[in-house]
Coordinates of C-alpha atoms in Angstrom, one line a residue:
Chain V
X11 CA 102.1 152.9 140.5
X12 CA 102.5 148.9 140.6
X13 CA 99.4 149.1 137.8
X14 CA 101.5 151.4 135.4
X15 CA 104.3 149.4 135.3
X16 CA 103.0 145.6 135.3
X17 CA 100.8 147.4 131.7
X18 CA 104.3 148.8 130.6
X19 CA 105.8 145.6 131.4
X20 CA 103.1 143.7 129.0
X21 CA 103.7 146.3 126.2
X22 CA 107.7 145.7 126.4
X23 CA 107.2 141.8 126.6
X24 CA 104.0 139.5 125.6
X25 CA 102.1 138.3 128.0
X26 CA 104.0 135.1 128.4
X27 CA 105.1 135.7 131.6
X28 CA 107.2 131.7 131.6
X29 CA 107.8 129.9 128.6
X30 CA 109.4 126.2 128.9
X31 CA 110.7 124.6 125.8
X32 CA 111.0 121.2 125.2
X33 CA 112.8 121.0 128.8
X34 CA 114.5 117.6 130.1
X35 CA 116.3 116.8 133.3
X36 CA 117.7 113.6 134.4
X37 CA 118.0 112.4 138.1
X38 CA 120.7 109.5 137.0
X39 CA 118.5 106.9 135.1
X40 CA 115.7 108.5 135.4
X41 CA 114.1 110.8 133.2
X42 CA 112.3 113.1 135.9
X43 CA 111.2 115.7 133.3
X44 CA 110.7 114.3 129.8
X45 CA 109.9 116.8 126.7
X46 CA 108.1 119.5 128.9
X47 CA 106.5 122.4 127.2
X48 CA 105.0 124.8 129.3
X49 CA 103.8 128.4 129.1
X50 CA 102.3 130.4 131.7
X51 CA 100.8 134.2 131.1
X52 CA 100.9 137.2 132.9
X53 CA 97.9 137.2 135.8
X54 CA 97.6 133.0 135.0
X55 CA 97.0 130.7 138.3
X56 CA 98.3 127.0 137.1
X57 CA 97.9 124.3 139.4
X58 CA 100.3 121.2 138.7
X59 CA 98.9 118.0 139.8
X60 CA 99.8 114.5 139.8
X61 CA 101.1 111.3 141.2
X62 CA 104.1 111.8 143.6
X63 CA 107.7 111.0 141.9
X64 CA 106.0 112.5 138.3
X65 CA 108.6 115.4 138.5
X66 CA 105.6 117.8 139.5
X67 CA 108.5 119.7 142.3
X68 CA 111.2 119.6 140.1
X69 CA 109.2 121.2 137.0
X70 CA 108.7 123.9 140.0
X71 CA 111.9 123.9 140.9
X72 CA 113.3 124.5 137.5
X73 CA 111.8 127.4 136.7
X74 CA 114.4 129.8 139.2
X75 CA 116.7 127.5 138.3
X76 CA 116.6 125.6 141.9
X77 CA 117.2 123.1 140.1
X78 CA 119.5 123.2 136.6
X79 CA 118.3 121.4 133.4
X80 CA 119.7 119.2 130.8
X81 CA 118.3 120.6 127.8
X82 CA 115.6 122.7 126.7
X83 CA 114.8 126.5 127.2
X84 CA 112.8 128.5 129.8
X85 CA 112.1 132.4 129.2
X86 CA 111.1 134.2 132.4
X87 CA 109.4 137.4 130.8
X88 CA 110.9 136.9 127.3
X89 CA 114.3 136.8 129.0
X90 CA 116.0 133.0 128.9
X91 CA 117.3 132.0 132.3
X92 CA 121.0 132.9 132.8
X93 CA 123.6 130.7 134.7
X94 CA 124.7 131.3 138.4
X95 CA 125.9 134.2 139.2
X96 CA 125.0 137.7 139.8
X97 CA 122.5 138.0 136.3
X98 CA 120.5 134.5 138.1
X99 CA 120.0 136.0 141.4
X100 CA 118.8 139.3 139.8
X101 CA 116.0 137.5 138.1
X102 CA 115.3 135.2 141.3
X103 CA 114.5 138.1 142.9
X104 CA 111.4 138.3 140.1
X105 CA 110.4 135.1 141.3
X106 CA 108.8 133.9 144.4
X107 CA 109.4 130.7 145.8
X108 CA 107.7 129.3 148.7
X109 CA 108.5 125.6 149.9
X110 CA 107.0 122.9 151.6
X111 CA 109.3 122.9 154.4
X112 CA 108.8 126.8 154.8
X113 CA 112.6 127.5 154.8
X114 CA 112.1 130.7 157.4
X115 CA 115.9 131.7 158.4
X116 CA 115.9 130.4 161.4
X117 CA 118.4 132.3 163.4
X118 CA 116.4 136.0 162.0
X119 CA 113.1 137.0 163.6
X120 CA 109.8 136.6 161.4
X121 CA 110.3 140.6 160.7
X122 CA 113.9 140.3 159.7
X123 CA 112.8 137.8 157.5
X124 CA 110.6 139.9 155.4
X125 CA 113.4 142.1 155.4
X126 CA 116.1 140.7 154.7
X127 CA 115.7 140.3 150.8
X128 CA 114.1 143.9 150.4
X129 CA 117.5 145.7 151.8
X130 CA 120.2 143.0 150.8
X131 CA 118.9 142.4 147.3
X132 CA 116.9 145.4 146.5
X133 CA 118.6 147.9 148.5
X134 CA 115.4 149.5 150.1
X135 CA 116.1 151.7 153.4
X136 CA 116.0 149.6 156.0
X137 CA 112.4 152.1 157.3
X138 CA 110.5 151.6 154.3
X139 CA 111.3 147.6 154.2
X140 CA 109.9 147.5 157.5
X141 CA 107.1 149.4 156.7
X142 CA 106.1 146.9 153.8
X143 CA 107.5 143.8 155.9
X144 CA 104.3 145.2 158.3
X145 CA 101.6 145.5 156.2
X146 CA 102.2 142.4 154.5
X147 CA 102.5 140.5 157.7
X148 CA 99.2 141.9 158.6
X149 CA 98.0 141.2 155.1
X150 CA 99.0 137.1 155.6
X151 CA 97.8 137.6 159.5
X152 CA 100.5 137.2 161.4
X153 CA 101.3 140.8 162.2
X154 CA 101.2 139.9 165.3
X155 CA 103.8 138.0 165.8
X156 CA 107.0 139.9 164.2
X157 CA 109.4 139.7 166.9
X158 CA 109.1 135.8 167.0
X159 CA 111.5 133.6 165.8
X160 CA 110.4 131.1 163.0
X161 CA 110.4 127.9 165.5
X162 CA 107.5 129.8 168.0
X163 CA 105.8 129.8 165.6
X164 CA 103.0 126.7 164.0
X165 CA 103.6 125.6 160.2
X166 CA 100.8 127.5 159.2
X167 CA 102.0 130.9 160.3
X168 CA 105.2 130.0 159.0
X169 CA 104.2 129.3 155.6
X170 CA 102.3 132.4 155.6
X171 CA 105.5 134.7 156.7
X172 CA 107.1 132.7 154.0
X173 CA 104.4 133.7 151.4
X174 CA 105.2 137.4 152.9
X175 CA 108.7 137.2 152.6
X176 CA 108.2 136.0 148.9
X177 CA 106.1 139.0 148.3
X178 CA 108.0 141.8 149.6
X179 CA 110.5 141.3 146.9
X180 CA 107.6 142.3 144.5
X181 CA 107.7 139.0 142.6
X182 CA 106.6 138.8 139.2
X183 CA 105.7 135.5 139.4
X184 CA 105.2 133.1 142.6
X185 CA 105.9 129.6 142.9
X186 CA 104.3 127.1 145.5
X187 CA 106.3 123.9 145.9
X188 CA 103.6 121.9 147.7
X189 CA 103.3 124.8 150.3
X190 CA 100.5 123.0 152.4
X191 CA 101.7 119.5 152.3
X192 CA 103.6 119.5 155.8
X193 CA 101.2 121.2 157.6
X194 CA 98.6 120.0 159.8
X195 CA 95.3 119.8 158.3
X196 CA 93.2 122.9 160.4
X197 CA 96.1 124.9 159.5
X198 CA 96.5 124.2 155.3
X199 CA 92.9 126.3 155.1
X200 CA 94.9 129.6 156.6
X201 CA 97.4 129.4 154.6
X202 CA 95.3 128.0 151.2
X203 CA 93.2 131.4 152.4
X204 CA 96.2 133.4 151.5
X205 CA 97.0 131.9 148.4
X206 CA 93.4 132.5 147.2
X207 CA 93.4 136.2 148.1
X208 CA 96.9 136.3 146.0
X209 CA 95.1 134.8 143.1
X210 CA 92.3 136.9 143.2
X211 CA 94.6 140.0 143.2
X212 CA 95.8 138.9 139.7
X213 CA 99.1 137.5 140.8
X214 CA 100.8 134.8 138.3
X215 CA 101.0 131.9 140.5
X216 CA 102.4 127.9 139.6
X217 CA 101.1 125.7 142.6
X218 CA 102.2 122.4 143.0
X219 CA 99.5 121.2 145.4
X220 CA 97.7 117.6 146.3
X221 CA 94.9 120.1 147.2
X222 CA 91.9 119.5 145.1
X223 CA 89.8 122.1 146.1
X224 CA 92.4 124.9 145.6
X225 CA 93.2 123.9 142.6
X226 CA 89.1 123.6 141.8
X227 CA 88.3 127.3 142.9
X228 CA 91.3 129.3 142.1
X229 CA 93.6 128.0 139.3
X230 CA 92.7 129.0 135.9
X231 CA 94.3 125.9 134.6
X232 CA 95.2 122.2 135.7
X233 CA 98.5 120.4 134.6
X234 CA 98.3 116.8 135.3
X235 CA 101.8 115.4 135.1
X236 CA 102.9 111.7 135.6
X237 CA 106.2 109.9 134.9
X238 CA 108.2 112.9 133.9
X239 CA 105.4 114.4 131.2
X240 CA 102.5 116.6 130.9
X241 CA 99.8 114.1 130.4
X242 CA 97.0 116.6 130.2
X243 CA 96.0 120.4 130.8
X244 CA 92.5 121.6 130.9
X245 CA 90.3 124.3 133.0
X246 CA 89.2 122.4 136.5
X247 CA 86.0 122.4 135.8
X248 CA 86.4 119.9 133.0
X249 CA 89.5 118.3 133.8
X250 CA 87.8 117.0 137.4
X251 CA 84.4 116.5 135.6
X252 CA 85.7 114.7 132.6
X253 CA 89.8 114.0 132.8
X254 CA 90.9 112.7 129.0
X255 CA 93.1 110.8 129.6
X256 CA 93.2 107.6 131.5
X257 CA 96.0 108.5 133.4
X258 CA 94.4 110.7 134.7
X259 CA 91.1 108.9 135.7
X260 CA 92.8 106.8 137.4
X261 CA 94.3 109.0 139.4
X262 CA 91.5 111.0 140.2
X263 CA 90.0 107.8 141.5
X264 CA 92.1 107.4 144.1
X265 CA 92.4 110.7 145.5
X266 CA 88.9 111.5 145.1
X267 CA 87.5 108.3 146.4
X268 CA 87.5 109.1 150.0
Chain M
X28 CA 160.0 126.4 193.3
X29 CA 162.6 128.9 193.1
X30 CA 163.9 128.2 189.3
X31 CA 159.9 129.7 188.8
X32 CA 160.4 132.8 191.3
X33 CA 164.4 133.4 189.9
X34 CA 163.2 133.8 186.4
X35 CA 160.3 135.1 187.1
X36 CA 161.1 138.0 184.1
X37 CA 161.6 134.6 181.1
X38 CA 158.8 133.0 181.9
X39 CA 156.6 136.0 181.8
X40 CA 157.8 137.1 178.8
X41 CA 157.6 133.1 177.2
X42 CA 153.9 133.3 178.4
X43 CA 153.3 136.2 176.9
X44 CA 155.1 135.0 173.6
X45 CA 152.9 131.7 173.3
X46 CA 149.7 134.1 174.5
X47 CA 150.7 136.6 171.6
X48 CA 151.8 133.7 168.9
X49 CA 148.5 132.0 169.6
X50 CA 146.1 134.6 169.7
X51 CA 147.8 136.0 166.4
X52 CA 147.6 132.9 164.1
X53 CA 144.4 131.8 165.5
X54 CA 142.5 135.1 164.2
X55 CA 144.4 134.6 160.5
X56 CA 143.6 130.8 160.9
X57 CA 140.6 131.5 161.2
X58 CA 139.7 133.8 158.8
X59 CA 142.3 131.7 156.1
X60 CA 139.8 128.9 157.1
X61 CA 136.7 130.4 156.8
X62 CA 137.3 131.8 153.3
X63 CA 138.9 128.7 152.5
X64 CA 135.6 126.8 153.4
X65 CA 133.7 129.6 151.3
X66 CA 135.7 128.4 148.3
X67 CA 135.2 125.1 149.1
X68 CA 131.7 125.1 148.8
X69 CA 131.2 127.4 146.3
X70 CA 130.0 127.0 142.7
X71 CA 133.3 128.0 140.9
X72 CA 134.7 125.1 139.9
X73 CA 138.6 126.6 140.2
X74 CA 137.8 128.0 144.0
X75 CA 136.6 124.6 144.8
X76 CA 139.9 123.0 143.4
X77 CA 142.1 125.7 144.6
X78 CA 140.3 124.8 148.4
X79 CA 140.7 121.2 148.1
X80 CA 143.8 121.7 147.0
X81 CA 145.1 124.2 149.9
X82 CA 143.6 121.8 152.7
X83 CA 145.3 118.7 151.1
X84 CA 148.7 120.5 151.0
X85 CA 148.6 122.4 154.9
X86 CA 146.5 119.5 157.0
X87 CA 149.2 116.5 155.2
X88 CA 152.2 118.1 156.1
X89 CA 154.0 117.9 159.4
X90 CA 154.0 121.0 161.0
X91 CA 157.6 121.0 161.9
X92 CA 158.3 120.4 157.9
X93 CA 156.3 123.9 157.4
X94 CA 158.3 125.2 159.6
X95 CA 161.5 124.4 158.1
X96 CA 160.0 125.5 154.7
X97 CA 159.2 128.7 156.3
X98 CA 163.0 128.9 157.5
X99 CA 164.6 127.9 154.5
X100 CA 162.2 128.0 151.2
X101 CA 159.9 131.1 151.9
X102 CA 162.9 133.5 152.0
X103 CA 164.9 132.0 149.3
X104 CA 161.7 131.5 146.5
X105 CA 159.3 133.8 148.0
X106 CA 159.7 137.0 150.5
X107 CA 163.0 137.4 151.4
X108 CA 163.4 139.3 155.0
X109 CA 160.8 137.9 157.2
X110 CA 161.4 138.0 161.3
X111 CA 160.9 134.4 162.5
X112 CA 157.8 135.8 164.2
X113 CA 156.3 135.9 161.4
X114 CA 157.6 133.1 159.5
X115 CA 156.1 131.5 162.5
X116 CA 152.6 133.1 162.3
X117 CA 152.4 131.9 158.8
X118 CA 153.4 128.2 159.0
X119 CA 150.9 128.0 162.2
X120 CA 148.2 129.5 160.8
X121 CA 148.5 128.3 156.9
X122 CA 148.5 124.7 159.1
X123 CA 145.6 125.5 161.4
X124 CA 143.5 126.9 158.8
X125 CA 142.8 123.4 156.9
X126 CA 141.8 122.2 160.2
X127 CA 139.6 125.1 160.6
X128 CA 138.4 125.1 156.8
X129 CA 137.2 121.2 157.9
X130 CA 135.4 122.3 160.7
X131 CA 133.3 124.8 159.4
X132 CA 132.9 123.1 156.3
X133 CA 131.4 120.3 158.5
X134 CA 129.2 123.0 159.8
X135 CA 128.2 124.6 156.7
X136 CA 127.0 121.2 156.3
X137 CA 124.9 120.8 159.0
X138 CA 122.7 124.0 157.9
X139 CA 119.7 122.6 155.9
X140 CA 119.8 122.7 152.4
X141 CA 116.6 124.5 152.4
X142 CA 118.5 127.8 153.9
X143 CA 120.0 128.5 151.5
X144 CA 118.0 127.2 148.8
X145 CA 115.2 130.2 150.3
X146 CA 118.0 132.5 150.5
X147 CA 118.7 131.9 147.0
X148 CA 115.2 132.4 145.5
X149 CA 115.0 135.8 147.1
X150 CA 117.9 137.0 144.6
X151 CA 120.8 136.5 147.4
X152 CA 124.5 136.2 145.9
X153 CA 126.4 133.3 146.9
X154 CA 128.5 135.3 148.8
X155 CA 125.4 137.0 151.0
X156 CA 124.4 133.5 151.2
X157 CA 127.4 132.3 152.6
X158 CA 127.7 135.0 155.4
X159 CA 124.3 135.9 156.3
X160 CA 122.3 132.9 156.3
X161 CA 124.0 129.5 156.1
X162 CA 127.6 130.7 158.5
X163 CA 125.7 132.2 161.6
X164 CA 123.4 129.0 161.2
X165 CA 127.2 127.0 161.3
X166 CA 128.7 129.0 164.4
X167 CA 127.2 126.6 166.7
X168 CA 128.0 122.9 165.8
X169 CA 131.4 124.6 164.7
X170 CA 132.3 126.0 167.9
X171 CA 132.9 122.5 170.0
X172 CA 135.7 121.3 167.2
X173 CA 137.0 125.0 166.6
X174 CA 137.8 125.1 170.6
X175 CA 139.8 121.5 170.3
X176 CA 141.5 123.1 166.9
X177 CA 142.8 126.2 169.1
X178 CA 143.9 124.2 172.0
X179 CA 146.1 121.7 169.6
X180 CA 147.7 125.2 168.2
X181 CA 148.2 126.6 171.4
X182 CA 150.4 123.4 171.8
X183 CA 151.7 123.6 168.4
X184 CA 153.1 126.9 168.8
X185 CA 155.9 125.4 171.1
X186 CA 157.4 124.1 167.5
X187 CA 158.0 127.8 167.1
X188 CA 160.3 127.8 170.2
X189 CA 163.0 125.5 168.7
X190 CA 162.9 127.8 165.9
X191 CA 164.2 130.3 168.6
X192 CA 161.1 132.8 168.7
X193 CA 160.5 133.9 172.7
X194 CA 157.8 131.6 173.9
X195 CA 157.0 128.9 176.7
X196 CA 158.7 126.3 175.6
X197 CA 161.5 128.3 174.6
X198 CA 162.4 129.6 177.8
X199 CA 162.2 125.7 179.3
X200 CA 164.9 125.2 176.9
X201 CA 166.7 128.2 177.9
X202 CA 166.7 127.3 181.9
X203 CA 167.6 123.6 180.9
X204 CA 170.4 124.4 179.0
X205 CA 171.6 126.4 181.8
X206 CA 171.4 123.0 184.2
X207 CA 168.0 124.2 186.5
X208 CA 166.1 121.6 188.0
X209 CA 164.1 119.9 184.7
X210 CA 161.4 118.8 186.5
X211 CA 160.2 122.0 188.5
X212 CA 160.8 123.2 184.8
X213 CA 158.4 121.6 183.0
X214 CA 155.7 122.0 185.5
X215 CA 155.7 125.6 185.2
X216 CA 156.0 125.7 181.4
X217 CA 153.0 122.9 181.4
X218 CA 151.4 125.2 183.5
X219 CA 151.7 128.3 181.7
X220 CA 150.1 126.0 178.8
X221 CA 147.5 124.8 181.1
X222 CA 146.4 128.5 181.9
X223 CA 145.9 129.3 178.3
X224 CA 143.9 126.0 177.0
X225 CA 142.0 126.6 180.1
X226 CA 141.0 130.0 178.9
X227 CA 140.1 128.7 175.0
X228 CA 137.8 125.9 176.3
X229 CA 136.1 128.5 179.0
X230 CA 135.9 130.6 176.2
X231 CA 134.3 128.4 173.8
X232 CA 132.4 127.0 176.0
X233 CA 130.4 130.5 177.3
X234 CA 130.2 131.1 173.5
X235 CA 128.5 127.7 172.6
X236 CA 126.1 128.6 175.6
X237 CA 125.5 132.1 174.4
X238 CA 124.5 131.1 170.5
X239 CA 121.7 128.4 170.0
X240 CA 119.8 128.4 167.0
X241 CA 115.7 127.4 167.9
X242 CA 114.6 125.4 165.2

């Protein structure tokens, strides 16, 4: 069923599943995203690394329109983002987002969180929403603990029932805003688990990590970003063997001295 | 002792005027304010203004002065016809309802960002938004100042009883006029206020027990 679909999907559109053209955002005086062109196909894992304060989150952000931009284009499936209203929150519903800080509603239990978007947004009987909210609980391994509420529960189970409750909406596209960088180091492997089981099923993923390793065994591409631009994109194999640029080496030198 | 036991009849029906008057333009205050604060936070420039503009207008006016509007300027300009009842109901809860917008905006505030930022990826509307995630995140640190709001308009409604509508403070007026002891007077009126502030803050306070948020 899903298989039919994502192929009629690729016939309708290309395969570029997000396209950003020549995109710029200011914070004040500074330039946070300077002359970005991005594009990102269908079944693509893209891994956006960099320094911190080199607009890496807010490139992530921009892209459901978290965050608004100044100039510039981006084309979710061919279709250009709208402004707020209903038109943005249908195609935000294409989109995963999963966030450092989790974000679980906190006053819902982990089940009604999975939920919640399936019958408020795509009006799925409240049964069948359940039953997918289940199985993708177990999927992520937490199954076990949907009648919880989001605080009993450690930031690695969180983010994964966040990763769940991005997925039940049946996202065409996922993005990871740093997802394991406020968790505690045993538990970023349970949840960087998950994420690598997600790419392997062919999901288009953009991960904005500090995790080398991930980025290493599951992203088909690297973006190194720093100060507001794309300073290089290559395959990890040769962009952690042999970065170009000397941005680049430098930071890998740091991070991958220890 | 006796002016209470003599008018007996009055002072019920005055306590059950400021009960009635209260509990009446407390519920539209408080839906007036919680739309209001909707607006005010929302991303439509022209609901924003028109909530800026509503709270400026009802929380800087005297009470007493919206009052006397609601006498003499609503039926002349406006609705023609109204019973002082509810010419009272409206300038109470048009006044309450800035105070209330505050308050929950304050709360609204409170919520993290990230709430409704996750609420907003999924495909939520503003509007779901609002009601299902960030305002039953708000209840709490809004109930405390919501239960000082409603006490203040319990008091305020005694501005409605020199407007001659039947309420506690009314019939203290009544008796006075009619030369009673003014001192047994007012302790029974304060009373009768006392019983009915009581019952808000007990109120509140079971409610601010009941709803915690774990985070």
């Amino acid at each position: 069923m899903t298989a039919v679909s994502v192929a009629k999907d690729s016939v309708a559109a290309t395969d570029e599943l997000v396209v950003l053209k020549n995109v710029n955002k200011h914070f004040g005086a500074l330039h946070v995203l300077q002359d970005i062109d991005l594009t990102i196909t269908r079944g693509e894992v893209v891994v956006v690394i960099g320094p911190s304060g080199s607009g890496k989150s807010t490139l992530c952000r921009t892209i459901n329109r978290l965050e608004t931009i100044d100039s510039g284009e981006i084309l979710i499936d061919g279709k250009p983002l709208p402004q707020e209203g209903r038109e943005l929150a249908r195609l935000r519903a294409d989109v995963g987002m999963v966030f450092q800080s989790f974000n679980l509603f906190a006053h819902k239990t982990v089940l009604e969180n999975v939920m919640l978007g399936q019958v408020k947004v795509r009006r799925t009987d409240k049964k069948k929403a359940e039953d997918k909210a289940r199985t993708l609980l177990d999927r992520v391994g937490v199954g076990t603990q949907a009648d919880k509420y989001p605080a009993q529960l450690s930031g690695g189970q969180q983010q994964r029932v966040a990763i769940a409750r991005a997925l039940a909406m049946g996202p065409k596209v996922m993005l990871f805003d740093e997802p394991t960088s406020a968790l505690d180091p045993e538990m970023i492997s349970e949840v960087l688990d998950v994420m690598q089981q997600l790419a392997r099923d062919g999901m288009t993923m953009v991960v904005v990590t500090h995790e080398m390793g991930f980025a290493r065994s599951a992203a088909n591409r690297v973006v190194f970003m720093a100060d507001g631009r794309i300073v290089e994109q290559a395959a990890p194999d040769q962009f952690f063997s042999n970065p170009r640029s000397d941005r680049a080496k430098d930071f890998l030198s740091k991070i991958l001295h220890h | 002792m006796n002016v209470l036991l003599d008018h007996l009849a009055e002072f019920r029906e005055g306590f059950i005027g400021t009960v009635l008057l209260t509990l009446a333009s407390g519920l539209l205050a408080m839906t007036l304010g919680v739309v209001i604060a909707g607006f005010r936070v929302s991303p439509v420039p022209p609901l924003r203004m028109f909530g800026t503009a509503w709270v400026t207008l009802f929380r800087n006016t005297p009470l007493t002065l919206l009052f006397l509007i609601a006498w003499f300027v609503v039926p002349v300009i406006f609705v023609p016809g109204l019973s002082p009842w509810t010419k009272a109901l409206l300038a109470l809860s048009f006044y309450t309802s800035a105070f209330v917008c505050e308050a929950v905006r304050s709360g609204i505030n409170t919520v993290p960002l990230g709430q409704a930022e996750a609420a907003r990826s999924l495909g939520m509307t503003f509007t779901q938004t609002l009601r299902m995630i960030v305002l039953p995140q708000a209840t709490r640190t809004v109930i405390a100042p919501l239960s000082s709001i409603f006490i203040a308009l319990t008091k305020n409604s005694a501005i409605a009883g020199a407007f001659s509508v039947t309420e506690l403070f009314g019939v203290q007026k009544l008796l006075s006029d009619k030369g009673f002891p003014i001192t047994w007077i007012f302790l029974w009126v304060a009373l009768g206020y006392l019983v009915v502030t009581f019952s808000i803050s007990g109120l509140f306070r079971l409610l601010e027990r009941r709803l915690g948020v774990a985070r």
